[in-house]
């Protein structure tokens, strides 16, 4: 009999027998955490000292363990020129300069003090390397530039075989250094065309997850099997180097019949827990960490929390019980932990896991049903996504989960009691105030349609009137004519500044953002285009060709973020025929030198949770916009 996870006690390791006709099933290492540690999710520890710090207190500097990256050198061809750009790493000296070479010939005459160079009248096939110069000494050459010969790069992908009534579409993606070479690789979720929202009945095809290099080599394929239903809310995968060995792992919810990247079956190969409506409301649920190089299952544990009584999550037919979120957080300030969650309409349970020595161990569990949380307004506060950052300036991350926040130790930090919503943004949205701010939209007709809050305390600074289901909302500095970030939502006819005052015309889109041109003001990303905000109208900067957006009206890319080149953001869309991921990188020169956003802890974890449910754009821990101060240099360690 399968061991159960009752009362949130971590089960001992066990080696279940092989079931069905498949290969031998999975193995769990025999590791028991101390009993007192097992109960941390049910107890509310004493609040940290940082929770009581004055708003002006300086943020605690903690060196986070992040990826050891190469230069990410790219050459983007436009017209007759190549825009060549590269990363300024957190491990570089502040005074570092660069020399750019085409073949063996140095291109620049004076040291390059930024991280890009426009090479005029050069063919799209030009081969570039870049060399850092430290104290007058030229360092080793970078790997050759990735060539965006037509203004974009196509990464070939392999479409899975469909079924009699469905095919596959490339859906959400994430990045991580799967093989430890300093070059980011891509993890892609394939979604069947018969995928369902949780509110819809019907059998779906299997969800497939692939790992690819940027050159299009498929490293592995994981088939989640018939007992994981397909749709936006079922599979939230995380790609991150959790154990600090220099190679990223991939973590996600699994079930009987999941096949790892080496062909091994997790649980029973023959089990079919689907009911007549296509829902999976019975059978074991697992959490698995997979090896980034091979896709092999490295550690599998019972998913926390178990579904228990289906109706306790808000309905009896299986909609709200299977609303999952995931993320990655630096709960100790130094090493990343995996965050897995279930539920947000009524009960919410969030579990934090550490992965080390090939073993998953639970750090804590937060449960709104716990006696320490009941009646405090934490139930029913979740969003269709989460966000993560150090909101209380103690050097450790918190999970901002809709209208509430959970401290790094697993205790409730604050709740606005404003309820459920679709979109939220955490960042230094008002640089005139200390710390981080939080902008959120709401669905509840009795609650504010949107609000702006102090992220440390949850204090609502301003709000807009209730107006029912407000399904879209964005925050970011898109206009240099107003200080700080601008905020707007579907239910509000105005563009608002950090004070809440209406400041001008609302943008034409309310989905995503990207830093694209040469200034630090962010652009509008929607569907398959990028626009520049203007007071009278938006202007088009990019119309991607031969690609499709994802997730219906959310119209999101597979991924957007600073994954290559300098600090500006790339956008990844699947091609229309789903045979490639087409990556666009900016062709615009910039005079700004900013450390790669991959080495900002909050931004890097935001890239990891971007694919979760209703995708949201990443924000760094500092203000990046017009009239920004000198950006900080992150304190990090690398494997």
Coordinates of C-alpha atoms in Angstrom, one line a residue:
X1 CA 0.0 0.0 0.0
X2 CA 1.3 3.5 -0.8
X3 CA 2.4 5.4 2.2
X4 CA 0.3 8.4 3.0
X5 CA 1.2 11.9 4.0
X6 CA -1.1 12.5 6.9
X7 CA -0.8 15.5 9.3
X8 CA 2.0 16.7 7.1
X9 CA 4.5 14.3 8.5
X10 CA 7.3 13.6 6.0
X11 CA 7.2 9.9 5.3
X12 CA 10.2 7.6 5.6
X13 CA 11.9 6.5 2.4
X14 CA 10.6 3.4 0.8
X15 CA 11.1 1.3 -2.3
X16 CA 7.8 0.4 -3.7
X17 CA 7.4 -2.7 -5.8
X18 CA 7.3 -2.4 -9.6
X19 CA 3.7 -2.3 -10.6
X20 CA 2.3 -3.1 -14.1
X21 CA 4.4 -4.3 -16.9
X22 CA 6.7 -1.3 -17.2
X23 CA 10.3 -1.0 -15.9
X24 CA 11.0 -1.0 -12.2
X25 CA 9.4 2.0 -10.6
X26 CA 10.9 4.8 -8.5
X27 CA 13.0 4.8 -5.4
X28 CA 12.9 7.2 -2.5
X29 CA 16.0 7.7 -0.3
X30 CA 15.5 6.9 3.3
X31 CA 15.8 10.3 4.9
X32 CA 13.9 11.4 8.0
X33 CA 13.8 15.0 9.1
X34 CA 13.7 15.7 12.8
X35 CA 10.2 15.6 14.1
X36 CA 10.2 19.2 15.2
X37 CA 11.1 20.3 11.7
X38 CA 8.2 18.4 10.3
X39 CA 5.7 20.5 12.2
X40 CA 7.0 23.9 11.2
X41 CA 4.3 24.3 8.6
X42 CA 1.6 23.9 11.4
X43 CA 3.2 26.4 13.8
X44 CA 3.7 30.1 13.5
X45 CA 7.2 30.9 14.5
X46 CA 8.1 34.1 16.2
X47 CA 8.2 36.9 13.7
X48 CA 11.6 37.7 12.3
X49 CA 13.2 40.9 13.5
X50 CA 13.2 42.2 9.9
X51 CA 9.4 42.2 10.0
X52 CA 9.6 45.0 12.5
X53 CA 12.2 47.0 10.8
X54 CA 11.5 50.7 10.0
X55 CA 10.6 51.3 6.4
X56 CA 13.8 53.1 5.7
X57 CA 16.1 50.3 7.0
X58 CA 18.7 49.3 4.5
X59 CA 18.2 45.9 2.8
X60 CA 20.3 43.1 4.2
X61 CA 22.9 42.0 1.6
X62 CA 23.1 38.2 1.3
X63 CA 25.1 36.5 -1.4
X64 CA 22.7 34.3 -3.3
X65 CA 23.9 31.2 -5.1
X66 CA 23.2 31.8 -8.8
X67 CA 24.3 30.4 -12.2
X68 CA 27.8 30.6 -13.4
X69 CA 27.1 32.0 -16.8
X70 CA 29.2 32.7 -19.9
X71 CA 28.9 36.0 -21.8
X72 CA 25.7 35.0 -23.6
X73 CA 27.2 36.8 -26.7
X74 CA 24.7 37.4 -29.5
X75 CA 24.9 39.1 -32.9
X76 CA 21.6 40.4 -34.2
X77 CA 21.6 41.3 -37.9
X78 CA 19.4 44.2 -39.1
X79 CA 19.8 46.0 -42.5
X80 CA 23.6 46.0 -43.1
X81 CA 24.7 46.0 -39.4
X82 CA 25.1 43.6 -36.5
X83 CA 24.2 44.6 -32.9
X84 CA 26.6 42.5 -30.8
X85 CA 25.8 42.4 -27.1
X86 CA 26.9 40.4 -24.1
X87 CA 26.5 40.0 -20.3
X88 CA 28.0 42.1 -17.6
X89 CA 28.2 39.4 -14.9
X90 CA 27.8 40.1 -11.2
X91 CA 31.2 38.4 -10.7
X92 CA 32.9 41.0 -13.0
X93 CA 34.7 44.0 -11.6
X94 CA 32.8 47.3 -11.7
X95 CA 35.5 48.8 -13.9
X96 CA 35.6 46.0 -16.4
X97 CA 35.8 47.0 -20.1
X98 CA 35.6 44.9 -23.2
X99 CA 37.3 44.2 -26.6
X100 CA 35.2 42.8 -29.4
X101 CA 36.8 40.6 -32.1
X102 CA 35.5 39.5 -35.5
X103 CA 37.6 36.4 -36.1
X104 CA 41.1 37.4 -35.0
X105 CA 40.6 41.1 -35.7
X106 CA 39.7 43.5 -33.0
X107 CA 36.7 45.6 -34.0
X108 CA 36.8 48.5 -31.5
X109 CA 39.5 51.1 -31.3
X110 CA 38.8 52.3 -27.8
X111 CA 37.8 50.1 -24.8
X112 CA 34.1 49.3 -24.8
X113 CA 32.6 50.5 -21.5
X114 CA 29.1 49.2 -22.2
X115 CA 28.0 45.7 -23.1
X116 CA 27.0 46.2 -26.7
X117 CA 28.5 47.4 -30.0
X118 CA 26.9 48.2 -33.3
X119 CA 29.2 46.8 -36.0
X120 CA 28.4 48.6 -39.2
X121 CA 28.4 47.1 -42.7
X122 CA 29.0 43.5 -41.5
X123 CA 27.5 40.3 -42.9
X124 CA 25.0 38.3 -40.8
X125 CA 27.5 35.4 -40.7
X126 CA 30.3 37.4 -39.0
X127 CA 31.9 35.4 -36.2
X128 CA 32.4 37.4 -33.0
X129 CA 34.0 36.8 -29.6
X130 CA 34.4 39.3 -26.7
X131 CA 37.1 39.6 -24.1
X132 CA 36.9 41.3 -20.8
X133 CA 39.7 43.7 -19.9
X134 CA 40.6 43.8 -16.2
X135 CA 43.3 46.3 -14.9
X136 CA 44.5 46.6 -18.5
X137 CA 44.9 42.8 -19.0
X138 CA 42.7 41.1 -21.6
X139 CA 41.0 38.0 -20.4
X140 CA 40.2 34.8 -22.3
X141 CA 37.8 35.0 -25.2
X142 CA 34.1 34.1 -24.8
X143 CA 32.4 31.4 -26.9
X144 CA 31.4 32.6 -30.3
X145 CA 28.3 34.7 -30.7
X146 CA 25.0 33.1 -31.4
X147 CA 24.0 34.5 -34.7
X148 CA 20.5 36.0 -35.2
X149 CA 21.0 36.1 -39.0
X150 CA 17.4 37.2 -39.8
X151 CA 16.9 39.2 -36.7
X152 CA 15.9 36.1 -34.8
X153 CA 17.1 32.6 -33.9
X154 CA 15.1 29.4 -34.6
X155 CA 15.7 26.6 -32.1
X156 CA 14.4 23.4 -33.7
X157 CA 12.0 21.4 -31.5
X158 CA 10.3 18.0 -32.0
X159 CA 6.5 17.9 -32.1
X160 CA 5.2 14.9 -30.2
X161 CA 2.9 12.4 -31.9
X162 CA -0.8 13.4 -31.1
X163 CA -3.8 11.2 -30.8
X164 CA -6.9 10.5 -32.9
X165 CA -8.5 13.8 -31.8
X166 CA -5.6 16.1 -30.9
X167 CA -2.2 17.4 -31.9
X168 CA 0.4 19.2 -29.9
X169 CA 1.3 22.9 -29.6
X170 CA 4.5 24.3 -28.0
X171 CA 3.4 26.1 -24.9
X172 CA 5.2 27.7 -22.0
X173 CA 9.0 27.5 -21.7
X174 CA 11.7 28.1 -19.1
X175 CA 15.5 28.3 -19.0
X176 CA 18.3 26.9 -17.0
X177 CA 21.8 25.5 -17.5
X178 CA 20.9 21.9 -17.8
X179 CA 24.4 20.6 -18.6
X180 CA 26.6 23.0 -16.7
X181 CA 28.4 24.6 -19.6
X182 CA 27.5 28.2 -18.7
X183 CA 25.0 28.4 -21.6
X184 CA 21.3 28.5 -20.8
X185 CA 19.1 25.6 -22.2
X186 CA 15.4 25.5 -22.7
X187 CA 12.7 23.4 -21.0
X188 CA 9.4 23.4 -23.1
X189 CA 6.0 22.2 -22.1
X190 CA 3.9 20.7 -25.0
X191 CA 0.2 21.1 -24.6
X192 CA -2.4 18.9 -26.4
X193 CA -5.0 20.8 -28.4
X194 CA -7.7 19.2 -26.3
X195 CA -6.3 20.6 -23.1
X196 CA -9.0 21.8 -20.7
X197 CA -9.6 24.5 -18.2
X198 CA -10.3 23.0 -14.8
X199 CA -14.0 24.1 -15.1
X200 CA -14.4 22.0 -18.3
X201 CA -15.0 18.3 -18.5
X202 CA -13.4 16.0 -21.0
X203 CA -10.4 13.7 -21.4
X204 CA -7.1 15.3 -22.5
X205 CA -3.9 14.1 -24.1
X206 CA -0.8 13.8 -22.0
X207 CA 1.4 16.8 -21.1
X208 CA 4.9 16.4 -22.5
X209 CA 8.0 18.3 -21.3
X210 CA 11.2 18.5 -23.3
X211 CA 14.8 19.7 -22.6
X212 CA 16.7 21.4 -25.5
X213 CA 20.0 23.1 -26.0
X214 CA 20.0 26.5 -27.9
X215 CA 21.3 24.5 -30.9
X216 CA 18.1 22.4 -30.9
X217 CA 19.5 19.2 -29.5
X218 CA 16.8 17.5 -27.6
X219 CA 18.3 16.2 -24.3
X220 CA 15.3 14.3 -23.1
X221 CA 11.5 14.0 -23.1
X222 CA 9.3 13.5 -20.1
X223 CA 5.7 12.2 -20.6
X224 CA 3.6 13.1 -17.5
X225 CA 1.1 10.3 -18.4
X226 CA -2.7 9.9 -18.4
X227 CA -3.0 10.7 -14.7
X228 CA -1.9 14.4 -15.0
X229 CA -4.6 16.3 -16.8
X230 CA -3.5 18.9 -19.4
X231 CA -4.3 22.6 -19.0
X232 CA -3.0 25.9 -17.7
X233 CA -3.5 25.1 -14.0
X234 CA -2.3 21.5 -13.8
X235 CA 1.4 21.4 -14.6
X236 CA 3.6 24.2 -13.1
X237 CA 7.3 23.2 -13.7
X238 CA 10.4 24.8 -12.2
X239 CA 13.8 24.9 -13.7
X240 CA 16.6 25.8 -11.3
X241 CA 19.9 24.6 -9.8
X242 CA 18.6 23.6 -6.4
X243 CA 21.6 21.6 -5.2
X244 CA 24.3 24.0 -6.3
X245 CA 26.1 21.5 -8.5
X246 CA 26.2 23.9 -11.5
X247 CA 23.4 22.1 -13.4
X248 CA 19.7 22.9 -13.3
X249 CA 17.1 20.4 -12.2
X250 CA 13.5 20.3 -13.4
X251 CA 10.7 19.9 -10.8
X252 CA 7.0 19.2 -11.3
X253 CA 4.0 17.3 -10.1
X254 CA 3.8 13.7 -11.3
X255 CA 1.6 10.7 -11.0
X256 CA 1.2 7.0 -11.7
X257 CA 2.4 6.4 -15.3
X258 CA 4.7 9.4 -15.6
X259 CA 7.7 8.3 -17.8
X260 CA 11.0 10.1 -17.1
X261 CA 13.6 11.1 -19.7
X262 CA 15.3 7.7 -19.5
X263 CA 12.1 5.7 -20.0
X264 CA 11.6 4.7 -16.4
X265 CA 8.0 4.8 -15.1
X266 CA 7.0 6.5 -11.8
X267 CA 4.4 4.5 -9.9
X268 CA 2.1 2.2 -11.8
X269 CA 2.4 2.0 -15.5
X270 CA -1.1 0.6 -16.0
X271 CA -3.1 2.7 -13.5
X272 CA -5.8 4.9 -14.9
X273 CA -7.4 7.2 -12.4
X274 CA -9.5 9.3 -14.8
X275 CA -13.2 9.5 -14.2
X276 CA -15.9 9.6 -16.8
X277 CA -15.6 13.4 -17.0
X278 CA -11.9 13.3 -17.6
X279 CA -10.9 14.5 -14.1
X280 CA -8.3 12.8 -12.0
X281 CA -9.7 12.8 -8.4
X282 CA -8.2 9.6 -7.1
X283 CA -4.8 7.8 -7.0
X284 CA -1.4 8.9 -5.7
X285 CA 0.1 12.3 -6.4
X286 CA 3.8 12.8 -6.5
X287 CA 6.4 15.6 -6.6
X288 CA 9.5 14.7 -8.7
X289 CA 12.9 16.4 -9.3
X290 CA 14.4 15.4 -12.6
X291 CA 18.0 15.5 -13.7
X292 CA 18.5 18.4 -16.1
X293 CA 21.0 16.5 -18.3
X294 CA 19.1 13.3 -18.7
X295 CA 15.6 13.8 -17.5
X296 CA 16.0 11.0 -15.1
X297 CA 13.8 11.1 -12.0
X298 CA 16.2 11.8 -9.1
X299 CA 13.8 12.1 -6.1
X300 CA 10.1 11.4 -5.9
X301 CA 7.9 12.2 -2.8
X302 CA 4.2 12.4 -2.1
X303 CA 2.8 15.7 -3.2
X304 CA 1.9 18.0 -0.3
X305 CA -0.9 18.6 0.3
X306 CA -2.8 15.5 -0.8
X307 CA -6.2 16.3 -2.4
X308 CA -8.1 14.8 0.6
X309 CA -11.8 15.6 0.3
X310 CA -12.3 17.2 -3.1
X311 CA -15.2 19.4 -1.9
X312 CA -13.0 21.0 0.8
X313 CA -11.3 23.0 -1.9
X314 CA -14.4 24.8 -3.1
X315 CA -16.5 22.4 -5.3
X316 CA -17.2 18.7 -5.6
X317 CA -16.5 18.1 -9.4
X318 CA -12.8 18.7 -9.4
X319 CA -12.2 22.3 -10.5
X320 CA -10.7 24.1 -7.5
X321 CA -8.9 21.0 -6.0
X322 CA -6.5 21.0 -8.9
X323 CA -5.4 24.6 -9.0
X324 CA -1.6 24.4 -8.6
X325 CA 1.1 27.1 -8.4
X326 CA 4.9 26.8 -8.2
X327 CA 7.9 29.0 -7.7
X328 CA 11.5 29.2 -6.4
X329 CA 12.6 31.2 -3.4
X330 CA 15.7 31.9 -1.4
X331 CA 14.2 31.2 2.0
X332 CA 17.6 31.3 3.7
X333 CA 18.9 34.1 1.5
X334 CA 21.7 31.9 0.0
X335 CA 20.3 28.7 -1.6
X336 CA 17.1 28.3 -3.6
X337 CA 14.1 26.3 -2.3
X338 CA 11.3 24.8 -4.4
X339 CA 7.8 26.2 -3.7
X340 CA 4.8 24.0 -4.6
X341 CA 1.2 25.1 -3.8
X342 CA -2.4 24.0 -4.1
X343 CA -5.6 26.0 -4.0
X344 CA -6.5 29.7 -3.8
X345 CA -10.3 30.0 -4.0
X346 CA -10.8 28.7 -0.5
X347 CA -8.1 26.7 1.3
X348 CA -4.5 27.3 0.3
X349 CA -1.5 25.1 1.1
X350 CA 2.1 26.1 0.2
X351 CA 5.0 23.8 0.8
X352 CA 8.7 24.6 0.6
X353 CA 11.2 21.9 -0.3
X354 CA 15.0 21.7 -0.4
X355 CA 16.9 19.5 -2.8
X356 CA 20.4 18.3 -1.7
X357 CA 22.3 15.0 -2.0
X358 CA 19.7 13.7 -4.5
X359 CA 16.9 14.0 -1.9
X360 CA 13.8 16.3 -1.5
X361 CA 13.1 17.3 2.1
X362 CA 10.4 19.5 3.3
X363 CA 11.4 22.8 4.9
X364 CA 7.9 23.9 6.0
X365 CA 4.2 23.9 5.0
X366 CA 1.8 26.8 5.3
X367 CA -1.9 25.8 5.5
X368 CA -4.8 28.3 5.7
X369 CA -6.7 25.5 7.5
X370 CA -4.2 25.4 10.3
X371 CA -5.5 26.6 13.7
X372 CA -2.7 29.2 13.7
X373 CA -4.1 30.8 10.4
X374 CA -7.8 30.2 10.7
X375 CA -9.8 33.4 10.9
X376 CA -6.9 35.6 10.0
X377 CA -8.1 36.1 6.4
X378 CA -5.5 34.0 4.6
X379 CA -8.1 31.7 3.0
X380 CA -9.4 32.5 -0.4
X381 CA -6.7 35.1 -1.2
X382 CA -4.7 33.4 -3.9
X383 CA -4.1 34.5 -7.5
X384 CA -3.8 32.5 -10.7
X385 CA 0.0 33.2 -10.2
X386 CA 2.4 34.1 -7.4
X387 CA 5.4 36.3 -7.1
X388 CA 8.5 36.1 -4.9
X389 CA 10.9 38.6 -3.4
X390 CA 12.5 39.9 -0.2
X391 CA 9.6 42.2 0.9
X392 CA 10.8 42.8 4.5
X393 CA 14.5 43.5 3.7
X394 CA 15.8 40.7 5.9
X395 CA 17.8 39.1 3.0
X396 CA 15.4 36.2 2.7
X397 CA 12.5 35.8 0.2
X398 CA 8.8 35.8 0.9
X399 CA 6.0 34.4 -1.2
X400 CA 3.4 36.9 -2.2
X401 CA 0.3 34.8 -3.0
X402 CA -2.4 37.0 -4.3
X403 CA -3.8 39.1 -1.5
X404 CA -1.5 37.7 1.2
X405 CA 2.2 37.1 1.9
X406 CA 4.0 34.2 3.5
X407 CA 7.2 34.9 5.4
X408 CA 10.5 33.0 4.6
X409 CA 9.8 30.8 7.7
X410 CA 6.4 29.6 6.5
X411 CA 4.3 31.9 8.7
X412 CA 1.7 34.3 7.5
X413 CA 3.2 37.8 7.1
X414 CA 0.2 39.9 6.0
X415 CA -3.1 39.7 4.2
X416 CA -5.2 42.5 2.7
X417 CA -8.3 40.3 2.6
X418 CA -9.0 41.6 -0.9
X419 CA -9.4 38.2 -2.3
X420 CA -8.6 36.4 -5.6
X421 CA -7.4 37.8 -8.9
X422 CA -5.5 37.1 -12.1
X423 CA -2.5 39.4 -12.2
X424 CA 0.0 41.0 -9.8
X425 CA 3.3 42.8 -9.9
X426 CA 6.0 43.0 -7.3
X427 CA 9.0 45.4 -7.6
X428 CA 10.4 48.8 -6.7
X429 CA 7.5 50.4 -8.5
X430 CA 7.8 53.7 -6.6
X431 CA 11.5 54.6 -6.2
X432 CA 10.6 57.5 -3.9
X433 CA 9.5 55.1 -1.2
X434 CA 11.8 52.6 0.5
X435 CA 11.5 48.9 -0.3
X436 CA 9.2 47.1 -2.7
X437 CA 5.6 47.8 -3.8
X438 CA 2.8 45.5 -5.0
X439 CA 0.1 46.1 -7.6
X440 CA -2.7 43.7 -7.9
X441 CA -6.1 43.3 -9.7
X442 CA -9.1 41.6 -8.2
X443 CA -12.1 39.6 -9.3
X444 CA -14.4 40.0 -6.4
X445 CA -17.3 42.5 -7.1
X446 CA -17.2 43.6 -3.5
X447 CA -13.5 44.4 -3.4
X448 CA -11.3 47.1 -5.1
X449 CA -10.8 46.3 -8.8
X450 CA -7.1 47.0 -8.2
X451 CA -4.9 48.2 -5.5
X452 CA -1.3 49.4 -4.8
X453 CA 0.3 48.2 -1.5
X454 CA 3.5 48.4 0.6
X455 CA 5.0 44.9 0.0
X456 CA 6.5 44.8 3.5
X457 CA 3.3 45.3 5.4
X458 CA 0.5 44.8 2.9
X459 CA -0.8 48.3 3.7
X460 CA -3.0 49.4 0.8
X461 CA -1.7 52.8 -0.4
X462 CA -4.5 53.4 -3.0
X463 CA -7.2 51.5 -4.7
X464 CA -9.7 51.7 -7.5
X465 CA -13.5 51.1 -7.1
X466 CA -15.0 47.6 -7.3
X467 CA -16.1 46.6 -10.8
X468 CA -16.4 42.8 -10.9
X469 CA -14.0 40.5 -12.6
X470 CA -11.0 42.7 -13.4
X471 CA -8.9 40.1 -15.4
X472 CA -5.9 42.2 -16.5
X473 CA -3.4 44.5 -14.9
X474 CA 0.1 45.7 -15.5
X475 CA 2.8 47.7 -13.7
X476 CA 6.0 49.0 -15.1
X477 CA 7.8 52.2 -16.1
X478 CA 6.5 52.6 -19.6
X479 CA 6.5 56.4 -19.9
X480 CA 9.3 58.8 -19.0
X481 CA 6.8 61.6 -18.5
X482 CA 5.9 60.3 -15.1
X483 CA 8.2 59.3 -12.2
X484 CA 8.3 55.6 -11.2
X485 CA 6.1 52.8 -12.6
X486 CA 2.8 53.3 -14.3
X487 CA -0.2 51.0 -13.5
X488 CA -3.3 50.2 -15.5
X489 CA -6.0 47.5 -15.6
X490 CA -8.9 46.3 -17.7
X491 CA -11.5 47.8 -15.3
X492 CA -9.9 51.2 -15.1
X493 CA -9.9 53.8 -17.8
X494 CA -6.8 55.6 -16.6
X495 CA -3.1 55.2 -16.5
X496 CA -2.0 55.8 -13.0
X497 CA 1.3 56.8 -11.3
X498 CA 2.6 55.6 -8.0
X499 CA 0.4 58.0 -6.1
X500 CA -2.7 56.6 -7.7
X501 CA -3.4 59.8 -9.7
X502 CA -4.6 59.4 -13.2
X503 CA -1.8 60.6 -15.4
X504 CA -2.8 60.0 -19.0
X505 CA -4.0 57.6 -21.8
X506 CA -4.2 54.0 -21.0
X507 CA -1.9 51.8 -23.2
X508 CA -3.5 49.7 -25.9
X509 CA -2.5 46.3 -24.3
X510 CA -2.7 44.9 -20.8
X511 CA -0.7 41.6 -21.0
X512 CA 3.1 41.7 -20.8
X513 CA 6.2 43.9 -20.8
X514 CA 9.7 43.8 -22.2
X515 CA 12.8 46.0 -22.1
X516 CA 13.5 46.2 -25.8
X517 CA 15.0 49.5 -27.1
X518 CA 18.0 51.5 -25.9
X519 CA 16.4 53.4 -23.0
X520 CA 15.5 52.0 -19.5
X521 CA 11.7 52.6 -20.1
X522 CA 9.9 49.3 -20.6
X523 CA 7.9 48.4 -23.7
X524 CA 4.5 46.8 -24.2
X525 CA 4.5 43.1 -25.2
X526 CA 1.2 41.7 -26.4
X527 CA 0.5 38.8 -28.7
X528 CA 3.3 38.7 -31.3
X529 CA 4.3 42.3 -31.2
X530 CA 6.2 44.9 -29.1
X531 CA 5.0 48.5 -28.9
X532 CA 6.4 51.7 -27.5
X533 CA 3.9 53.7 -25.3
X534 CA 3.1 57.2 -26.4
X535 CA 0.8 59.8 -25.0
X536 CA -1.4 59.9 -28.1
X537 CA -0.8 56.4 -29.5
X538 CA 1.6 53.4 -29.3
X539 CA 4.2 52.9 -31.9
X540 CA 5.2 49.5 -33.2
X541 CA 8.8 48.3 -32.6
X542 CA 8.5 44.7 -33.6
X543 CA 6.0 42.5 -35.4
X544 CA 7.2 38.9 -35.1
X545 CA 6.6 36.8 -38.2
X546 CA 5.5 33.2 -38.5
X547 CA 4.9 32.7 -34.8
X548 CA 2.0 32.2 -32.4
X549 CA 1.3 33.4 -28.9
X550 CA 0.0 31.1 -26.1
X551 CA -2.7 30.7 -23.6
X552 CA -5.7 32.2 -25.4
X553 CA -6.6 35.8 -24.6
X554 CA -3.6 36.0 -22.3
X555 CA -1.6 36.1 -25.6
X556 CA 1.7 35.4 -23.9
X557 CA 5.0 34.2 -25.4
X558 CA 6.6 30.9 -24.5
X559 CA 9.0 33.0 -22.5
X560 CA 10.2 36.5 -22.2
X561 CA 13.2 37.7 -20.2
X562 CA 16.9 38.6 -20.2
X563 CA 18.2 35.2 -21.3
X564 CA 21.0 36.3 -23.8
X565 CA 23.0 39.4 -24.6
X566 CA 23.0 42.4 -22.4
X567 CA 20.3 43.4 -19.9
X568 CA 17.5 43.9 -22.5
X569 CA 14.9 41.1 -22.8
X570 CA 14.5 38.4 -25.4
X571 CA 11.1 37.1 -26.4
X572 CA 10.5 33.5 -27.4
X573 CA 7.5 32.5 -29.5
X574 CA 6.8 29.1 -31.1
X575 CA 6.6 29.1 -34.8
X576 CA 3.2 28.7 -36.4
X577 CA 3.9 25.1 -37.3
X578 CA 5.4 24.4 -33.8
X579 CA 8.7 23.1 -35.3
X580 CA 10.9 25.7 -33.7
X581 CA 11.1 28.2 -30.9
X582 CA 11.8 31.6 -32.5
X583 CA 13.9 33.9 -30.3
X584 CA 14.0 37.6 -30.9
X585 CA 16.7 39.8 -29.4
X586 CA 16.9 43.6 -29.6
X587 CA 18.7 45.2 -32.5
X588 CA 18.9 48.6 -30.7
X589 CA 22.1 50.1 -29.4
X590 CA 22.1 51.3 -25.7
X591 CA 24.4 53.4 -23.7
X592 CA 23.3 51.7 -20.4
X593 CA 25.5 49.2 -18.7
X594 CA 23.5 47.1 -16.3
X595 CA 24.5 43.8 -14.7
X596 CA 22.7 40.9 -16.4
X597 CA 19.3 40.6 -14.8
X598 CA 19.9 36.9 -14.5
X599 CA 22.1 37.7 -11.5
X600 CA 19.4 39.7 -9.8
X601 CA 17.9 37.2 -7.4
X602 CA 14.3 38.4 -7.6
X603 CA 14.4 38.6 -11.4
X604 CA 15.9 35.2 -11.8
X605 CA 13.3 33.5 -9.6
X606 CA 10.6 35.5 -11.5
X607 CA 11.8 33.9 -14.8
X608 CA 11.5 30.5 -13.1
X609 CA 7.8 31.1 -12.0
X610 CA 6.8 33.0 -15.2
X611 CA 5.2 29.9 -16.7
X612 CA 3.0 29.3 -13.6
X613 CA -0.7 29.4 -14.6
X614 CA -1.5 32.9 -15.9
X615 CA 2.0 34.0 -16.9
X616 CA 3.3 37.4 -15.6
X617 CA 6.4 39.4 -16.6
X618 CA 9.5 39.4 -14.4
X619 CA 10.5 42.4 -12.3
X620 CA 14.0 43.0 -10.7
X621 CA 14.5 43.9 -7.0
X622 CA 15.5 47.5 -8.0
X623 CA 13.9 50.3 -10.0
X624 CA 14.8 50.0 -13.7
X625 CA 13.3 52.9 -15.5
X626 CA 13.6 56.6 -16.4
X627 CA 15.9 58.6 -14.1
X628 CA 16.9 55.5 -12.3
X629 CA 19.9 55.7 -9.9
X630 CA 23.0 53.7 -10.6
X631 CA 21.8 50.1 -10.6
X632 CA 23.1 47.9 -7.8
X633 CA 25.7 45.3 -8.2
X634 CA 24.4 42.0 -6.9
X635 CA 26.2 40.0 -4.3
X636 CA 26.2 36.4 -5.5
X637 CA 28.1 33.1 -5.4
X638 CA 28.4 30.7 -8.2
X639 CA 29.0 26.9 -8.3

